[in-house]
């Protein structure tokens, strides 16, 4: 026991000494780690400063290279740094990002990027270390220094990301199948890496030593068949547009970008997850760049190049590297779309000036220009799909977290996924927004659908046909109701655009979405609470919906304009109501209009499903088909023709009322010949004023019984009323009672004075009336030779058989001693010959 009392204190002391030794070792380790952490900022600053300066100088160098006054004359392809006369040339190769520092060439190597990324990781660890030991007096200064260096590194990486993504050019190139055709044209080609863009022509309508671009001459039917076949075969992107998606980044740039996005991704751009902005604040900022599809509306002037200001705003997601990506690629994607559209517009203007100076009919030129404008709008829509597909390949290659080798979805913060969706949507929205403005500009400027007034008079030329500046103020007045011919061309052109939007819109919306969109996105309201919202709330997706809605609305207006132009076609005037009672231009233009719009059955159904129309107030599945609209046009046409026919009766002259009925005969027969299902193909009736125009619906026929009933009924009634005028000749051809004829010499059949006067009155009355009617009717026009034969035959049958009988009986009587030849000058065979030569065909 005594020994125990002696050894126990020694044991306790030994334990304390051991613990003290351990504490001293830990303290020394902590002091050593703290000393290393204190030196972190100084150790990491050189590599980060090199990245920042190199990125900054690279941006300045490339901006100086892209200026028109650039003295460096840098080519687009790779070349040596020093040219033949000693000037310095700056470019990219596979090993070094070349820049300058105080006049000296400085190369920012790939290893510099990796070193800066490693330094940022070290800085983040050091920041966590000092943040946990904030009670130290020196922690505040260390944290401030680390934050400064870290921000410098983030800024340098963002500048380098923006520089790389901006100067790689658009992610598209001319399709290889069209490259040889392109080289046959007189265009120049700008090649940057593997990206090829046209610089001075659309490769569209000119043919110099090679075949034309097939897309520049496509009809609506060709486009519809091409896109329908591509959708059925599920190879839409192979058939869309004249360009194809292409990754414009070389392997070294891809490695650098991936390293920077991996370094800054998730919470990497923040020093400490504990000090980063809250998820609610990030989502609140992202909600400012979203808009519901029903609330997407125009905020900019038509033709300004933008549709809504939302697509013009720089993204502020809280993640600077995503903001840099969105800003750089949004500019490139928008410029690619703008360049393509301007080339199409300039080429179309050249063709317009060329054809306008040829002296061709202005109405025909307008119709062709509208179709060309619609075709170019569809080409822009297809080009937008290619651009978005190219941007999607860039996003997947370098921006998406899945491009990293050590990607773990569970470690990616949810708000970062939303920021990724918003950044990609920002890029796509710039392209879709430009397409929105292009399509609406067509409807407002080319198709003249602004401020339509139903009761205004029609006009042949439209104020909106100018091919000058795109910009239209909101106070611009277009012609109220255009001519039927112009309205038909505008409606067909609008349906052509809607046909493409209907087929390409869903695919474009799908390209604007990413895998993260499958999640339930969140939206922060004005109060700050987080609410669930479907993924379709991304701006790009809703702009795609807005394209369809806007197109449907304007096509509905175009169809209404067409119906109004038929209904309100002017009644008076030689231009609208021909004096020879021939076919009215309204009738031929209405037939042409029906043939133009009839092929667009599916596009028309897209309108009626979403928009009530005057002739079809129902919407959705209960709405009618194209037959409803065609029937409305026909009934409006017949009503207008009857009003024109009534107006003939108010004209001076004895034949005015007869012209009214012959006018309806001509027009109803023309309608029947052109549109009736069982018409004879060998008919000699052409489409008036449109003989050389190739129309997609030339073989369209109306199968409904209502058409035969309405048109044939009006034709029969009008013909019957016209023949009644010739029937008036029968008043002079009634049989004379035997008691009214007395003879002074029965053997010679010499009539008495009273009986002779009776026959004289009959023959002279017939002769005078026939001469008057023949002279007034023979110059009238019957447009179709077959109809002319029918009318002449009916006129002959109306009175000629009775006249032959009357002439054969009473011409044997001697009712005039001196003037028998004058009373009998119109023998039946002569009358028949005269009638056979009547009417202008």
PDB file of C-alpha atoms in Angstrom, residues 41 44-56 108 112-121 123-124 145-162 259-261 263-264 268-271 320-321 324:
ATOM      1  CA  UNK A  41      -3.367  33.903 -50.813  1.00  0.00           C
ATOM      2  CA  UNK A  44      -2.103  31.234 -55.186  1.00  0.00           C
ATOM      3  CA  UNK A  45      -2.157  34.830 -56.365  1.00  0.00           C
ATOM      4  CA  UNK A  46       0.551  34.508 -59.076  1.00  0.00           C
ATOM      5  CA  UNK A  47      -1.238  31.732 -60.966  1.00  0.00           C
ATOM      6  CA  UNK A  48      -4.589  33.426 -60.591  1.00  0.00           C
ATOM      7  CA  UNK A  49      -3.168  36.815 -61.562  1.00  0.00           C
ATOM      8  CA  UNK A  50      -1.595  35.246 -64.659  1.00  0.00           C
ATOM      9  CA  UNK A  51      -4.959  33.786 -65.642  1.00  0.00           C
ATOM     10  CA  UNK A  52      -6.760  37.063 -65.023  1.00  0.00           C
ATOM     11  CA  UNK A  53      -4.278  39.193 -66.957  1.00  0.00           C
ATOM     12  CA  UNK A  54      -4.017  36.681 -69.767  1.00  0.00           C
ATOM     13  CA  UNK A  55      -7.799  36.464 -70.114  1.00  0.00           C
ATOM     14  CA  UNK A  56      -8.185  40.232 -69.968  1.00  0.00           C
ATOM     15  CA  UNK A 108      -1.711  31.584 -71.626  1.00  0.00           C
ATOM     16  CA  UNK A 112      -2.124  27.932 -66.466  1.00  0.00           C
ATOM     17  CA  UNK A 113      -5.860  27.264 -66.513  1.00  0.00           C
ATOM     18  CA  UNK A 114      -5.466  24.051 -64.545  1.00  0.00           C
ATOM     19  CA  UNK A 115      -3.163  25.787 -62.075  1.00  0.00           C
ATOM     20  CA  UNK A 116      -5.676  28.550 -61.519  1.00  0.00           C
ATOM     21  CA  UNK A 117      -8.443  25.991 -60.992  1.00  0.00           C
ATOM     22  CA  UNK A 118      -6.330  24.192 -58.388  1.00  0.00           C
ATOM     23  CA  UNK A 119      -5.554  27.509 -56.716  1.00  0.00           C
ATOM     24  CA  UNK A 120      -9.237  28.342 -56.414  1.00  0.00           C
ATOM     25  CA  UNK A 121      -9.830  24.995 -54.757  1.00  0.00           C
ATOM     26  CA  UNK A 123      -8.480  29.154 -51.590  1.00  0.00           C
ATOM     27  CA  UNK A 124     -11.882  27.669 -50.862  1.00  0.00           C
ATOM     28  CA  UNK A 145      -7.194  38.655 -48.754  1.00  0.00           C
ATOM     29  CA  UNK A 146      -8.516  35.218 -49.762  1.00  0.00           C
ATOM     30  CA  UNK A 147     -11.792  36.716 -50.968  1.00  0.00           C
ATOM     31  CA  UNK A 148      -9.915  39.259 -53.099  1.00  0.00           C
ATOM     32  CA  UNK A 149      -7.750  36.652 -54.795  1.00  0.00           C
ATOM     33  CA  UNK A 150     -10.677  34.271 -55.246  1.00  0.00           C
ATOM     34  CA  UNK A 151     -12.785  36.967 -56.872  1.00  0.00           C
ATOM     35  CA  UNK A 152      -9.884  37.767 -59.162  1.00  0.00           C
ATOM     36  CA  UNK A 153      -9.746  34.126 -60.213  1.00  0.00           C
ATOM     37  CA  UNK A 154     -13.499  33.903 -60.778  1.00  0.00           C
ATOM     38  CA  UNK A 155     -13.397  37.074 -62.887  1.00  0.00           C
ATOM     39  CA  UNK A 156     -10.473  35.747 -64.898  1.00  0.00           C
ATOM     40  CA  UNK A 157     -12.196  32.456 -65.579  1.00  0.00           C
ATOM     41  CA  UNK A 158     -15.442  34.217 -66.542  1.00  0.00           C
ATOM     42  CA  UNK A 159     -13.537  36.472 -68.947  1.00  0.00           C
ATOM     43  CA  UNK A 160     -11.802  33.487 -70.490  1.00  0.00           C
ATOM     44  CA  UNK A 161     -15.095  31.571 -70.753  1.00  0.00           C
ATOM     45  CA  UNK A 162     -16.741  34.546 -72.423  1.00  0.00           C
ATOM     46  CA  UNK A 259     -11.936  22.540 -66.325  1.00  0.00           C
ATOM     47  CA  UNK A 260     -13.306  26.005 -65.595  1.00  0.00           C
ATOM     48  CA  UNK A 261     -16.961  24.943 -65.471  1.00  0.00           C
ATOM     49  CA  UNK A 263     -14.092  24.315 -60.981  1.00  0.00           C
ATOM     50  CA  UNK A 264     -16.874  26.905 -60.718  1.00  0.00           C
ATOM     51  CA  UNK A 268     -17.505  26.217 -56.726  1.00  0.00           C
ATOM     52  CA  UNK A 269     -17.855  29.901 -57.529  1.00  0.00           C
ATOM     53  CA  UNK A 270     -18.542  30.613 -53.846  1.00  0.00           C
ATOM     54  CA  UNK A 271     -15.781  30.534 -51.253  1.00  0.00           C
ATOM     55  CA  UNK A 320     -21.078  34.356 -62.808  1.00  0.00           C
ATOM     56  CA  UNK A 321     -19.688  31.627 -65.072  1.00  0.00           C
ATOM     57  CA  UNK A 324     -20.773  34.680 -68.891  1.00  0.00           C
TER      58      UNK A 324
END
